[in-house]
Short mmCIF file of C-alpha atoms in Angstrom, two decimals:
data_model
loop_
_atom_site.label_atom_id
_atom_site.label_comp_id
_atom_site.label_asym_id
_atom_site.label_seq_id
_atom_site.Cartn_x
_atom_site.Cartn_y
_atom_site.Cartn_z
CA MET D 287 -0.06 0.07 0.10
CA ILE D 288 2.46 2.43 1.18
CA ALA D 289 4.58 1.19 -1.83
CA ASN D 290 1.82 2.59 -4.25
CA ILE D 291 1.83 5.67 -2.72
CA VAL D 292 5.10 6.36 -3.04
CA SER D 293 4.72 4.94 -6.89
CA CYS D 294 2.02 7.47 -7.57
CA ILE D 295 3.24 10.71 -5.93
CA LYS D 296 6.96 10.01 -7.72
CA LYS D 297 4.89 9.81 -11.24
CA PHE D 298 2.65 12.55 -10.23
CA PHE D 299 5.48 14.80 -9.82
CA VAL D 300 7.15 13.80 -13.14
CA PHE D 301 4.11 14.87 -14.69
CA VAL D 302 4.05 18.22 -12.82
CA HIS D 303 7.50 18.85 -13.64
CA PHE D 304 6.92 18.64 -17.35
CA PHE D 305 3.85 20.21 -16.98
CA PHE D 306 4.93 23.35 -15.30
CA GLU D 307 7.99 23.28 -17.51
CA SER D 308 6.36 23.16 -20.20
CA PHE D 309 8.18 20.21 -21.93
CA GLU D 310 11.24 22.78 -21.73
CA ASN D 311 13.38 19.27 -21.79
CA THR D 312 12.47 17.33 -24.14
CA THR D 313 15.62 18.15 -26.72
CA ASP D 314 19.06 16.79 -26.31
CA ARG D 315 20.97 18.53 -23.65
CA SER D 316 24.07 17.81 -24.96
CA PHE D 317 23.88 19.76 -27.70
CA PHE D 318 22.23 23.13 -28.91
CA MET D 319 21.32 24.48 -32.36
CA GLU D 320 20.79 28.23 -33.17
CA GLU D 321 17.40 27.55 -33.10
CA ASP D 322 17.69 27.68 -28.95
CA ILE D 323 18.39 31.92 -30.13
CA VAL D 324 15.67 33.77 -31.90
CA ARG D 325 16.96 37.62 -32.54
CA LEU D 326 14.44 40.54 -33.56
CA PHE D 327 14.00 43.81 -33.45
CA TYR D 328 11.20 45.64 -31.53
CA LYS D 329 11.21 49.76 -31.52
CA GLY D 330 14.66 50.15 -32.22
CA SER D 331 15.94 47.41 -30.05
CA GLU D 332 17.36 44.30 -30.88
CA ILE D 333 16.25 41.68 -28.84
CA ILE D 334 17.99 38.16 -28.46
CA LEU D 335 16.09 35.38 -26.93
CA ILE D 336 17.59 32.25 -25.38
CA GLY D 337 15.56 29.50 -24.64
CA THR D 338 16.64 27.18 -22.31
CA SER D 339 16.26 23.81 -20.27
CA HIS D 340 15.92 24.58 -16.27
CA ILE D 341 17.95 21.77 -15.10
CA SER D 342 20.83 21.52 -17.97
CA ALA D 343 24.25 22.71 -17.40
CA GLU D 344 24.65 23.55 -20.98
CA SER D 345 21.80 26.26 -20.99
CA ALA D 346 23.84 27.94 -18.35
CA ASP D 347 27.15 27.82 -20.76
CA LEU D 348 24.90 29.06 -23.39
CA VAL D 349 23.63 31.92 -21.16
CA ARG D 350 27.28 32.78 -20.36
CA LYS D 351 28.48 32.94 -23.63
CA THR D 352 25.67 34.52 -25.22
CA ILE D 353 25.82 37.66 -22.64
CA GLN D 354 29.62 37.61 -22.96
CA GLU D 355 29.77 37.97 -26.73
CA GLU D 356 26.89 40.17 -27.05
CA ASN D 357 27.44 42.80 -23.77
CA PRO D 358 24.11 43.73 -24.06
CA ASP D 359 22.46 47.00 -22.47
CA THR D 360 19.74 44.69 -20.60
CA ILE D 361 18.99 41.38 -19.36
CA CYS D 362 15.50 39.96 -18.63
CA ILE D 363 15.50 36.67 -16.63
CA GLU D 364 12.35 34.55 -16.51
CA TRP D 365 11.87 34.79 -12.63
CA ASP D 366 9.44 36.66 -10.36
CA GLN D 367 10.66 38.46 -7.16
CA LYS D 368 10.30 35.37 -4.84
CA ARG D 369 12.33 32.78 -6.86
CA TYR D 370 15.25 35.37 -7.39
CA LYS D 371 15.56 35.90 -3.37
CA LYS D 372 15.37 32.08 -3.10
CA ASN D 373 17.48 31.01 -5.40
CA ILE D 374 20.46 34.18 -5.33
CA HIS D 375 20.25 34.31 -1.25
CA PRO D 376 21.75 31.39 0.94
CA ASP D 377 19.25 32.55 3.46
CA GLU D 378 16.46 32.18 1.49
CA TRP D 379 14.41 30.16 4.35
CA ASP D 380 15.50 33.16 7.20
CA ASP D 381 12.56 35.30 6.76
CA THR D 382 9.51 32.21 5.67
CA ASP D 383 6.82 32.59 8.52
CA ILE D 384 4.74 29.74 7.77
CA VAL D 385 2.03 30.75 10.42
CA LYS D 386 1.33 33.91 7.87
CA ILE D 387 1.47 31.86 4.88
CA ILE D 388 -1.23 29.35 6.30
CA LYS D 389 -3.46 32.60 7.30
CA ASN D 390 -3.21 34.15 4.50
CA LYS D 391 -4.42 31.07 2.71
CA GLN D 392 -1.39 30.57 0.87
CA PHE D 393 -0.69 26.96 2.24
CA PRO D 394 -1.74 24.68 -0.47
CA VAL D 395 0.36 26.84 -2.72
CA PHE D 396 3.04 26.56 -0.70
CA ILE D 397 2.93 23.00 -0.03
CA PHE D 398 2.72 22.33 -3.99
CA GLY D 399 5.97 24.45 -4.42
CA VAL D 400 8.21 23.18 -2.05
CA ILE D 401 7.54 19.65 -2.98
CA TYR D 402 7.93 20.66 -6.55
CA LYS D 403 10.88 22.34 -5.79
CA LEU D 404 12.25 19.62 -3.90
CA PHE D 405 11.36 17.07 -6.82
CA GLN D 406 13.59 19.22 -9.37
CA LYS D 407 16.42 19.09 -7.21
CA LYS D 408 16.45 15.69 -7.16
CA VAL D 409 16.69 15.72 -10.92
CA SER D 410 19.16 18.02 -10.86
CA GLN D 411 21.00 16.35 -8.62
CA ASP D 412 20.90 12.66 -10.68
CA MET D 413 22.00 15.20 -13.82
CA ASN D 414 24.87 16.92 -11.84
CA SER D 415 23.40 20.10 -12.26
CA LEU D 416 21.31 23.50 -10.70
CA VAL D 417 18.31 24.27 -11.17
CA GLY D 418 17.55 27.47 -12.61
CA LYS D 419 21.74 27.55 -13.17
CA GLU D 420 20.76 29.56 -16.17
CA PHE D 421 19.28 32.20 -14.03
CA VAL D 422 21.76 32.53 -11.85
CA VAL D 423 24.64 32.71 -14.32
CA ALA D 424 22.31 35.48 -16.00
CA VAL D 425 22.26 37.51 -12.83
CA ASP D 426 25.98 36.62 -12.22
CA GLU D 427 26.91 37.76 -15.65
CA SER D 428 24.85 41.19 -15.45
CA LYS D 429 26.72 42.37 -11.88
CA LYS D 430 30.13 41.58 -13.42
CA LEU D 431 29.63 43.38 -16.83
CA ASN D 432 27.52 46.06 -15.11
CA ILE D 433 24.21 45.62 -16.91
CA LYS D 434 20.73 46.15 -15.67
CA PHE D 435 18.40 42.92 -15.08
CA TYR D 436 15.07 42.55 -14.86
CA LEU D 437 12.75 40.08 -13.37
CA ILE D 438 9.80 39.22 -16.31
CA ASP D 439 8.00 35.73 -15.06
CA ARG D 440 4.36 36.13 -13.15
CA ASP D 441 4.49 34.96 -9.28
CA SER D 442 4.44 31.48 -9.31
CA SER D 443 1.81 31.49 -6.76
CA LEU D 444 -0.41 33.62 -9.06
CA THR D 445 0.29 31.26 -11.44
CA PHE D 446 -0.67 28.14 -9.57
CA LYS D 447 -4.03 30.42 -7.90
CA ARG D 448 -4.94 30.92 -11.36
CA ALA D 449 -4.84 27.46 -12.92
CA TRP D 450 -6.82 25.62 -9.89
CA ARG D 451 -9.49 28.83 -9.98
CA MET D 452 -10.05 27.74 -13.96
CA LEU D 453 -10.35 23.97 -13.35
CA ASN D 454 -14.20 23.15 -12.80
CA PHE D 455 -15.00 20.35 -10.20
CA ARG D 456 -15.46 17.79 -12.87
CA GLU D 457 -11.75 18.73 -14.27
CA LYS D 458 -10.75 18.96 -10.64
CA VAL D 459 -11.63 15.39 -10.01
CA LYS D 460 -10.20 14.04 -13.06
CA LEU D 461 -7.05 15.19 -13.28
CA PRO D 462 -5.50 12.49 -11.20
CA TYR D 463 -7.06 9.89 -13.49
CA ALA D 464 -5.87 11.69 -16.50
CA PHE D 465 -2.43 11.90 -15.29
CA GLY D 466 -2.96 7.55 -13.53
CA LYS D 467 -3.61 7.04 -17.70
CA ILE D 468 -0.49 9.01 -18.59
CA PHE D 469 1.81 6.85 -16.68
CA GLU D 470 -0.08 3.55 -16.74
CA GLY D 471 2.72 0.83 -16.80
CA ALA D 472 5.50 3.07 -16.00
CA GLU D 473 8.36 1.77 -13.85
CA GLU D 474 9.38 3.01 -10.22
CA THR D 475 13.07 2.63 -10.96
CA GLU D 476 15.17 5.86 -10.91
CA GLU D 477 16.63 4.77 -14.46
CA GLU D 478 12.72 4.62 -15.39
CA VAL D 479 12.03 8.23 -14.03
CA GLN D 480 15.35 9.52 -15.52
CA ASN D 481 14.04 8.18 -19.13
CA LEU D 482 10.97 9.92 -18.80
CA LEU D 483 12.55 13.03 -18.00
CA GLU D 484 14.72 12.81 -21.27
CA SER D 485 12.14 11.51 -23.36
CA GLU D 486 11.41 12.99 -26.98
CA ASN D 487 7.88 11.08 -26.95
CA PHE D 488 6.16 13.20 -24.29
CA GLU D 489 5.33 15.89 -26.29
CA PRO D 490 2.26 13.89 -27.98
CA VAL D 491 1.11 13.54 -24.11
CA PHE D 492 1.44 16.98 -23.61
CA GLU D 493 -0.55 17.50 -26.70
CA GLU D 494 -3.16 15.07 -25.47
CA LEU D 495 -3.65 17.20 -22.06
CA LYS D 496 -3.78 20.10 -23.81
CA GLU D 497 -6.97 19.26 -25.35
CA SER D 498 -8.00 17.68 -22.30
CA TYR D 499 -7.06 20.83 -19.81
CA PRO D 500 -7.31 23.87 -22.00
CA ASN D 501 -7.34 26.09 -19.22
CA LEU D 502 -4.22 24.51 -17.34
CA TRP D 503 -2.55 25.33 -21.02
CA GLU D 504 -3.78 28.51 -21.01
CA VAL D 505 -2.48 29.73 -17.61
CA PHE D 506 0.70 27.72 -17.24
CA VAL D 507 1.88 28.47 -21.31
CA THR D 508 -0.38 31.02 -23.24
CA GLU D 509 -0.84 33.73 -20.20
CA ARG D 510 3.04 33.37 -19.20
CA ASP D 511 3.66 33.85 -23.17
CA ASP D 512 1.93 37.10 -22.80
CA TYR D 513 3.48 38.09 -19.41
CA LEU D 514 6.55 37.85 -20.43
CA ALA D 515 6.44 39.20 -24.02
CA THR D 516 5.05 42.31 -22.30
CA LYS D 517 7.63 42.81 -19.98
CA ILE D 518 10.12 42.32 -22.13
CA GLN D 519 8.77 44.91 -24.55
CA ASN D 520 8.33 47.33 -21.50
CA THR D 521 11.82 46.91 -20.40
CA ALA D 522 13.72 46.60 -23.73
CA ASN D 523 16.28 48.92 -23.97
CA GLY D 524 19.06 48.75 -27.07
CA LYS D 525 20.38 45.50 -26.87
CA THR D 526 18.75 43.20 -24.97
CA VAL D 527 19.25 39.25 -23.80
CA ALA D 528 15.72 37.59 -22.71
CA VAL D 529 16.57 34.09 -20.86
CA LEU D 530 13.86 32.11 -20.67
CA GLY D 531 12.19 28.55 -20.86
CA LYS D 532 12.18 26.67 -24.42
CA ALA D 533 8.46 26.38 -24.12
CA HIS D 534 8.27 30.18 -24.20
CA LEU D 535 10.35 31.20 -27.08
CA ARG D 536 7.74 30.70 -30.18
CA GLY D 537 5.15 32.14 -27.99
CA VAL D 538 6.86 34.95 -26.84
CA SER D 539 8.94 35.56 -30.24
CA ASP D 540 5.52 35.71 -31.96
CA ARG D 541 3.99 38.19 -29.96
CA LEU D 542 7.19 40.63 -30.07
CA LYS D 543 7.18 40.22 -34.06
CA ASN D 544 3.75 41.11 -34.09
CA ASN D 545 4.10 43.86 -31.45
CA GLN D 546 1.32 42.29 -29.05
CA LYS D 547 1.16 43.37 -25.70
CA SER D 548 -1.14 42.37 -22.97
CA ASP D 549 -2.84 43.94 -19.81
CA LEU D 550 -0.40 42.62 -16.66
CA GLN D 551 -3.10 43.64 -14.45
CA LYS D 552 -5.57 41.41 -15.53
CA LEU D 553 -3.20 38.32 -15.90
CA GLU D 554 -2.28 39.02 -12.25
CA ILE D 555 -6.09 38.92 -10.93
CA ILE D 556 -7.59 35.41 -9.16
CA PRO D 557 -10.60 34.48 -10.45
CA PRO D 558 -13.34 34.63 -8.04
CA LYS D 559 -14.70 30.72 -7.13
CA LYS D 560 -16.64 29.13 -9.98
CA PHE D 561 -20.54 28.89 -8.66
CA GLY D 562 -20.52 24.88 -9.01
CA SER D 563 -17.70 24.91 -6.19
CA LYS D 564 -19.28 27.38 -3.71
CA LEU D 565 -22.38 25.44 -4.05
CA LEU D 566 -20.36 22.45 -3.32
CA GLU D 567 -19.29 23.73 -0.36
CA TRP D 568 -22.55 24.25 1.05
CA ILE D 569 -24.31 20.92 0.25
CA ILE D 570 -22.76 18.52 3.16
CA PRO D 571 -23.44 21.17 5.95
CA GLY D 572 -26.83 21.49 4.39
CA ILE D 573 -27.77 17.92 4.19
CA LEU D 574 -26.33 17.50 7.60
CA LEU D 575 -28.56 20.05 8.86
CA ILE D 576 -31.36 18.72 7.50
CA LEU D 577 -30.72 15.51 8.55
CA LEU D 578 -30.11 17.05 12.59
CA GLY D 579 -33.19 18.93 11.76
CA VAL D 580 -35.47 15.60 10.85
CA SER D 581 -33.86 13.87 13.63
CA PHE D 582 -34.78 16.70 16.34
CA TYR D 583 -38.14 16.83 14.58
CA GLN D 584 -38.70 12.97 15.60
CA GLY D 585 -37.96 13.78 19.46
CA THR D 586 -35.47 15.92 21.06
CA GLN D 587 -33.55 12.98 22.99
CA VAL D 588 -33.19 11.13 19.15
CA GLY D 589 -31.75 14.86 18.27
CA ILE D 590 -29.27 14.97 20.79
CA GLU D 591 -28.14 11.55 20.50
CA GLN D 592 -27.95 11.83 16.41
CA LEU D 593 -26.06 15.24 17.01
CA LEU D 594 -23.38 13.93 19.92
CA ARG D 595 -22.92 10.89 17.31
CA TRP D 596 -21.94 12.99 14.91
CA LEU D 597 -19.48 15.23 16.86
CA LEU D 598 -18.06 12.40 18.25
CA TRP D 599 -17.15 10.78 14.66
CA ASN D 600 -16.19 14.41 13.23
CA GLY D 601 -14.04 15.82 15.83
CA GLY D 602 -12.82 12.36 16.96
CA LEU D 603 -11.53 11.36 13.94
CA ALA D 604 -9.75 14.53 12.96
CA ALA D 605 -8.13 14.64 16.43
CA LEU D 606 -7.16 10.86 15.79
CA PHE D 607 -5.86 11.68 12.54
CA THR D 608 -3.96 14.74 13.90
CA VAL D 609 -2.36 11.75 16.86
CA PHE D 610 -1.12 9.98 13.76
CA ALA D 611 0.49 13.03 12.45
CA LEU D 612 2.14 13.59 15.82
CA GLY D 613 0.64 16.92 16.39
CA HIS D 614 0.94 18.93 19.85
CA PRO D 615 -1.64 17.81 22.46
CA LEU D 616 -2.99 21.38 21.34
CA THR D 617 -3.06 20.87 18.17
CA VAL D 618 -5.08 17.80 18.67
CA LEU D 619 -7.41 19.58 20.65
CA THR D 620 -7.96 21.99 18.29
CA SER D 621 -9.17 19.28 15.38
CA LEU D 622 -11.54 17.99 18.09
CA ILE D 623 -13.03 21.19 18.64
CA LEU D 624 -12.85 22.94 15.38
CA ALA D 625 -13.94 19.98 13.10
CA PRO D 626 -17.46 20.11 13.09
CA LEU D 627 -17.48 23.72 12.97
CA ALA D 628 -15.69 23.78 9.89
CA THR D 629 -17.99 21.33 8.44
CA LEU D 630 -20.83 23.50 9.13
CA LEU D 631 -19.03 26.79 7.76
CA PRO D 632 -17.08 26.07 4.65
CA MET D 633 -15.19 29.00 5.21
CA VAL D 634 -13.01 27.75 8.28
CA SER D 635 -10.76 24.80 7.81
CA VAL D 636 -9.90 22.39 10.35
CA GLY D 637 -6.44 21.79 8.61
CA VAL D 638 -5.70 25.48 8.56
CA PHE D 639 -5.95 26.01 12.41
CA SER D 640 -4.56 23.05 13.47
CA ALA D 641 -1.81 23.77 11.51
CA ILE D 642 -1.49 27.19 12.79
CA VAL D 643 -1.35 26.07 16.04
CA GLU D 644 1.06 23.20 15.47
CA ALA D 645 3.43 26.14 13.70
CA THR D 646 2.70 28.13 16.28
CA VAL D 647 3.65 25.63 19.65
CA ARG D 648 6.73 24.18 17.45
CA LYS D 649 7.83 26.89 15.15
CA PRO D 650 9.69 25.79 12.26
CA LYS D 651 13.38 26.51 12.38
CA VAL D 652 15.59 27.72 9.30
CA LYS D 653 17.16 23.85 9.34
CA ASP D 654 13.70 22.47 8.94
CA PHE D 655 13.50 23.84 5.69
CA GLN D 656 16.56 23.49 4.61
CA THR D 657 16.62 19.59 5.05
CA MET D 658 13.15 18.76 3.76
CA ASP D 659 14.60 17.16 0.80
CA LEU D 660 16.45 14.55 2.92
CA ASP D 661 13.97 14.27 5.69
CA LEU D 662 11.49 13.37 3.14
CA GLN D 663 13.34 9.84 2.36
CA SER D 664 11.82 8.37 5.45
CA PHE D 665 9.03 8.00 7.47
CA LYS D 666 11.05 8.90 11.27
CA THR D 667 12.91 11.84 9.48
CA ILE D 668 9.62 13.32 8.28
CA TYR D 669 7.82 12.94 11.46
CA LYS D 670 10.90 15.17 13.14
CA ASN D 671 11.09 17.65 10.75
CA ARG D 672 8.41 20.60 11.71
CA VAL D 673 7.58 21.64 8.58
CA LEU D 674 6.99 18.46 7.24
CA ARG D 675 4.85 17.79 10.28
CA VAL D 676 3.01 20.87 9.37
CA PHE D 677 1.80 19.36 6.07
CA LEU D 678 1.17 16.05 7.93
CA VAL D 679 -1.09 18.24 10.59
CA PHE D 680 -2.57 19.98 7.68
CA PHE D 681 -3.82 16.94 5.50
CA LEU D 682 -4.49 13.96 8.51
CA SER D 683 -6.60 16.39 10.17
CA SER D 684 -8.50 17.31 7.13
CA LEU D 685 -8.80 13.57 6.13
CA GLY D 686 -10.24 12.72 9.39
CA GLY D 687 -12.85 15.54 9.22
CA LEU D 688 -13.88 14.41 6.18
CA LEU D 689 -14.10 10.60 7.05
CA GLY D 690 -15.89 11.34 10.35
CA ASN D 691 -18.60 13.21 8.41
CA ILE D 692 -18.98 10.71 6.13
CA ILE D 693 -19.12 7.97 8.04
CA GLY D 694 -21.37 10.39 10.98
CA GLY D 695 -23.70 11.03 8.42
CA LEU D 696 -24.44 7.60 7.11
CA GLY D 697 -25.02 6.85 10.74
CA ILE D 698 -27.41 9.59 11.10
CA VAL D 699 -29.57 8.35 8.00
CA LYS D 700 -29.25 4.76 8.73
CA ASN D 701 -30.80 5.55 12.41
CA LEU D 702 -33.61 7.90 10.77
CA PHE D 703 -34.72 5.01 8.46
#
């Protein structure tokens, strides 16, 4: 069972790697053709686009060579401010306030981003390279040659949020199934993972996903092409070198050639939740309230018994699963009390509040962030790492509350009829 879960997680993040980087690694990394560089002119400025692979040492060499030979007036880099800070400064985790992240409802995106970066780090280690090294090289060269550089990518958290909000409920449910179909029959060995990362045959698969999930393609690729191209147009001065992933090379160059600019503010807006998603949030509490109402209609004693039974299942399982995460006693108590409240009020999340309490009473240290990749390798070290334990509390308390609702709700129905 555990092995199957680990296998699914590994395959999922292989998929995510290809999706988020938009197959920037589908070409042979040992050889770069002239097509990896696009030269064009925009309103008197010469723009040189360099298409790179983010885990390729050869990409970094190409960027260094091009900047040194061209000696541009401006350099544009496919980074946002957060990624720049975390990649350039060695003390990247010093100011990470995980409690603030949770309160600002950014925890799921933060978790996804951390796990994705850890996976990417593992892949880069296998290839003896550094993730995003070409961007680091671009920054270093700009400082050596006293060239002004600009960060031109959209905040990655905005991209993930927009992508999730763009999906309807049916698409969200089917996404794991679609992913499973793609990787059906794949082996779990490191060699197989490496072959997947090197394969040139993934492009048809991605095209298939593009048809199934056009909204994801729109957010991760098309919108970012719009964003990157507009940023380049806004910052281009004299000779400009722009370093970006290969997947964006064609889209950005086409927009520059056609003088196509986009409204950046619109691309940074997080869409409101779809009506179906809002309605779904109230279905479970609505059904539960109706069942409890019918129970009390049959008699006060019946209603109280039904209510206590549901509270026991809902809060009890949330607390029990928090214990499985080795949460602090205060965290367990929080799960026990807030799980029922979170069921009746969708704006309240037992996972969020339990994670806040756990992160407050056992505040993660810088070391916990820095060793997450190593600590993920065994259950023993997972539980010792305070950041990973907050992750466990968040997911397991939520899962326990959900199971409690299902079991408790079915119990109410059984006793009513």
